[in-house]
CSV table of C-alpha atoms in Angstrom, one decimal:
chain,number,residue,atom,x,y,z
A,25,UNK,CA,-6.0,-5.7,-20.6
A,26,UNK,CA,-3.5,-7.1,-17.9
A,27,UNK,CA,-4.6,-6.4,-14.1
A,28,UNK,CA,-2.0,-5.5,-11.6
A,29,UNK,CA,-3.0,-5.1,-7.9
A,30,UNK,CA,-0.6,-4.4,-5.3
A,31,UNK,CA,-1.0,-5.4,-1.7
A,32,UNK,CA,0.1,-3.8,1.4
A,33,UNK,CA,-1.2,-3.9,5.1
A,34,UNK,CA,-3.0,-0.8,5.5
A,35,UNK,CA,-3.0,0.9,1.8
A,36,UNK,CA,-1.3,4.2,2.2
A,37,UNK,CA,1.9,3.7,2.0
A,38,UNK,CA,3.6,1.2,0.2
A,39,UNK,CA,1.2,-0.4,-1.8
A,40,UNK,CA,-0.3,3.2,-3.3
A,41,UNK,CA,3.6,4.1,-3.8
A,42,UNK,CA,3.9,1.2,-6.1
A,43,UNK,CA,0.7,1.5,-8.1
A,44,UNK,CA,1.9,5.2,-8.7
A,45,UNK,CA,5.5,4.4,-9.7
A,46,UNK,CA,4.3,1.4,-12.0
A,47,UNK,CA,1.4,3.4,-13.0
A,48,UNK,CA,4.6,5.9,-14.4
A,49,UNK,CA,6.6,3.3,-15.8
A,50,UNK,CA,3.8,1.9,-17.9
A,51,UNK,CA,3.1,5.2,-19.2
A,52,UNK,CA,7.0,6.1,-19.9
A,53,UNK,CA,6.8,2.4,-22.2
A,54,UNK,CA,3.6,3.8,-23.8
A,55,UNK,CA,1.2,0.7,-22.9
A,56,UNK,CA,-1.2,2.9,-20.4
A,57,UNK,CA,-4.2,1.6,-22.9
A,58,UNK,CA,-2.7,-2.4,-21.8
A,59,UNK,CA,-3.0,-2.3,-18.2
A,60,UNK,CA,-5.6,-1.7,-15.4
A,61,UNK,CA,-3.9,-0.5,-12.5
A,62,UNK,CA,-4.6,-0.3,-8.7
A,63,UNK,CA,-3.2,-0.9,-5.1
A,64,UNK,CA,-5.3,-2.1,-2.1
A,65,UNK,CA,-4.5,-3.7,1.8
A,66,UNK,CA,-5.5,-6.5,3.6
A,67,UNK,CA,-6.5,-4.0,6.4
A,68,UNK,CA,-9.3,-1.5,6.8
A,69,UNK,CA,-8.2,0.7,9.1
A,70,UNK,CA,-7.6,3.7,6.4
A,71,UNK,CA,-10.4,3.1,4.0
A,72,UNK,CA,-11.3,6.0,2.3
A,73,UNK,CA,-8.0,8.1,2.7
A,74,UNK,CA,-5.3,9.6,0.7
A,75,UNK,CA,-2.0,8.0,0.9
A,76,UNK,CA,0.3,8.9,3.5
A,77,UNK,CA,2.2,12.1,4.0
A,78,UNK,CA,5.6,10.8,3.4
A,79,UNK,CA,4.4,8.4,0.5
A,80,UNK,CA,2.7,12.0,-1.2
A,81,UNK,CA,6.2,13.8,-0.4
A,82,UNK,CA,8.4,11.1,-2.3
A,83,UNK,CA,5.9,10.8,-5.1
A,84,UNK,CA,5.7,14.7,-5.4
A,85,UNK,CA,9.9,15.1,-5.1
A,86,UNK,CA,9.9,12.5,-8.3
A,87,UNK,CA,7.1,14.2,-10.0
A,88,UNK,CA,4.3,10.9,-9.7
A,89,UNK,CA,1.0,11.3,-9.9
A,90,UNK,CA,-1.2,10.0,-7.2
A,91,UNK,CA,-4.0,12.0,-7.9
A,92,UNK,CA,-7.7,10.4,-6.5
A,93,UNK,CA,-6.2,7.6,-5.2
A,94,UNK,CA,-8.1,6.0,-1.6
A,95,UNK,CA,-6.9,3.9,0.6
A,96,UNK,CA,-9.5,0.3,0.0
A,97,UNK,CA,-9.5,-2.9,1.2
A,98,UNK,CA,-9.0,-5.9,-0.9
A,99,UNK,CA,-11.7,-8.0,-1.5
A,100,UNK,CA,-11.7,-11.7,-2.6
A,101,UNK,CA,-13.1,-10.8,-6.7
A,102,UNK,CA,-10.1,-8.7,-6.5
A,103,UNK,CA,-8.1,-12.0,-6.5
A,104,UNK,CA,-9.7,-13.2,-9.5
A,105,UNK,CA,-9.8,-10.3,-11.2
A,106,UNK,CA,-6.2,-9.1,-11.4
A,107,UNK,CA,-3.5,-11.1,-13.2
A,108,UNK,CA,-0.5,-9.8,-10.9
A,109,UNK,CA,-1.3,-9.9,-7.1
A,110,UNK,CA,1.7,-8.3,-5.9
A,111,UNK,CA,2.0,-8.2,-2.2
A,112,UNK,CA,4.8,-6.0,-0.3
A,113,UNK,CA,6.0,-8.4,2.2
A,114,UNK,CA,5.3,-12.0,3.3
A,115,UNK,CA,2.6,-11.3,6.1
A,116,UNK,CA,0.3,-9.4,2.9
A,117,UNK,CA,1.1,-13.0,0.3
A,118,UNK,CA,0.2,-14.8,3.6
A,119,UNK,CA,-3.3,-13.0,3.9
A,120,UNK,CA,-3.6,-13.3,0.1
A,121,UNK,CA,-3.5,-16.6,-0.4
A,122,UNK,CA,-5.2,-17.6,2.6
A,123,UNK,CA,-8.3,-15.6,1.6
A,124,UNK,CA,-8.0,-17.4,-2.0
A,125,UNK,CA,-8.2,-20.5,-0.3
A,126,UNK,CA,-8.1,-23.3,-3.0
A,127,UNK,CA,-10.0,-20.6,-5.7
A,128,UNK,CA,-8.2,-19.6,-9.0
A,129,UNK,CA,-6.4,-16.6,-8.6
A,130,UNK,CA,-4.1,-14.1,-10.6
A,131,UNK,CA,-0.6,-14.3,-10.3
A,132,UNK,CA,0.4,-13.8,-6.1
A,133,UNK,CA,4.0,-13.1,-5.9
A,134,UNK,CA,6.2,-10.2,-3.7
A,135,UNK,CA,7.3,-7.1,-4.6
A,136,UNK,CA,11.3,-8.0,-4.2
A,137,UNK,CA,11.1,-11.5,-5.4
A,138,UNK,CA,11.5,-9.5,-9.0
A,139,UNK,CA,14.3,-8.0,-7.1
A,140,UNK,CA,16.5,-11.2,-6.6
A,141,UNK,CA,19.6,-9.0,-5.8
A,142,UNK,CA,17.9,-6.9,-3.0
A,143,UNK,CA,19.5,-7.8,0.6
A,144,UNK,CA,15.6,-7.7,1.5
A,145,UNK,CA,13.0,-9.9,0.7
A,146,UNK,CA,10.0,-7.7,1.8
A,147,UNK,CA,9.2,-4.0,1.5
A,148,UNK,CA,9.9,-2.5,4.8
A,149,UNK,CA,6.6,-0.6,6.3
A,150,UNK,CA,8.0,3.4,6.2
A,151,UNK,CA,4.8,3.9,8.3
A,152,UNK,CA,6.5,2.6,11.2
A,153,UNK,CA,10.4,3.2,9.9
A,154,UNK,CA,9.9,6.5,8.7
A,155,UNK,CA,12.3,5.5,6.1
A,156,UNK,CA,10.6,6.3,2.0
A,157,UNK,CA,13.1,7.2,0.5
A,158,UNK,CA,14.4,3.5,1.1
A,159,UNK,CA,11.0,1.9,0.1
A,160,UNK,CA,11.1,4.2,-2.8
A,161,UNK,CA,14.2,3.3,-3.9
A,162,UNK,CA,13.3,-0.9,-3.5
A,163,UNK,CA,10.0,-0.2,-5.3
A,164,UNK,CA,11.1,1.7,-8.3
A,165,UNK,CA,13.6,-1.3,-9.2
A,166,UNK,CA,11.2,-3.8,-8.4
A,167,UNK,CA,8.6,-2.6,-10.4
A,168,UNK,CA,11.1,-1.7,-13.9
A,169,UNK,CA,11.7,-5.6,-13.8
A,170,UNK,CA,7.9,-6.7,-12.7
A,171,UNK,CA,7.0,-4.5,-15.5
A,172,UNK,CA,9.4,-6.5,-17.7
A,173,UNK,CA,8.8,-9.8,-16.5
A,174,UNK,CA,4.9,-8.8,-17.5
A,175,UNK,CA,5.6,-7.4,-21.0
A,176,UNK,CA,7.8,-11.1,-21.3
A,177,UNK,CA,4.6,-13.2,-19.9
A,178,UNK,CA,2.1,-11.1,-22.0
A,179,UNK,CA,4.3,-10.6,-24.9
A,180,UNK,CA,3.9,-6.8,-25.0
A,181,UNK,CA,6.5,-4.5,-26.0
A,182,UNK,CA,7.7,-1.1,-24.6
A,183,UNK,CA,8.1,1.9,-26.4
């Protein structure tokens, strides 16, 4: 079973966004039985809640599921229990691998860096742009090559 868990600050919007678009893509290459899915964020502040509005109102206007999924916060076991950390912008990496400290972790990498032709290097907030449509748009490219570059490292192949 691979482990993806994606990072963001507060777990409602960007980090839930990706986990349901992946979540999506994995299904459409028929390996849903090969991965363990989940998002989380460094914060607490939201704990508990569905994600966002807007993040529920992109996912709904490209038919993704995001049913039962609350806002958590990640814990250190999380970082030795996934294989793919995947954080949204530097600030979340920062507060990843600090809270690793020297322990083994899963893989810690961002979002866009599987995205080497974005003009962007982190996934902008939409809680305080407004602006989903553009996060959608960087995290459903990001996450056809992350789900690539997986299937490469764990020598799975889609359907």
């Amino acid at each position: 079973m691979v482990r993806v868990l994606f990072v963001c600050l507060g777990n409602i919007c960007r980090s839930p966004m990706a986990e349901a678009v992946f979540r999506k893509k994995v299904e459409e290459a028929n390996l849903s039985d090969r991965f363990d899915i989940d998002s989380a964020g460094t914060g607490d502040w939201h704990i508990g809640k569905p994600p966002h509005e807007g993040t529920r109102n992109i996912l709904d206007q490209y038919k993704i599921d995001y049913s039962g999924m609350k806002a958590r916060k990640v814990t250190k076991p999380d970082l030795q229990n996934y294989d793919y950390i995947i954080a949204m912008d530097a600030e979340n990496a920062g507060n990843l691998n600090a809270m690793a400290e020297h322990e083994q972790t899963g893989e810690i990498a961002r979002l866009l860096d599987f995205l080497p032709e974005s003009d962007v290097v982190d996934v902008p907030d939409p809680y305080y742009t407004g602006n989903f449509e553009e996060v959608y748009e960087l995290v459903n490219k990001s996450c056809e090559k992350l789900l690539s570059y997986i299937c490469k490292q764990e020598n799975l192949k889609k359907s």
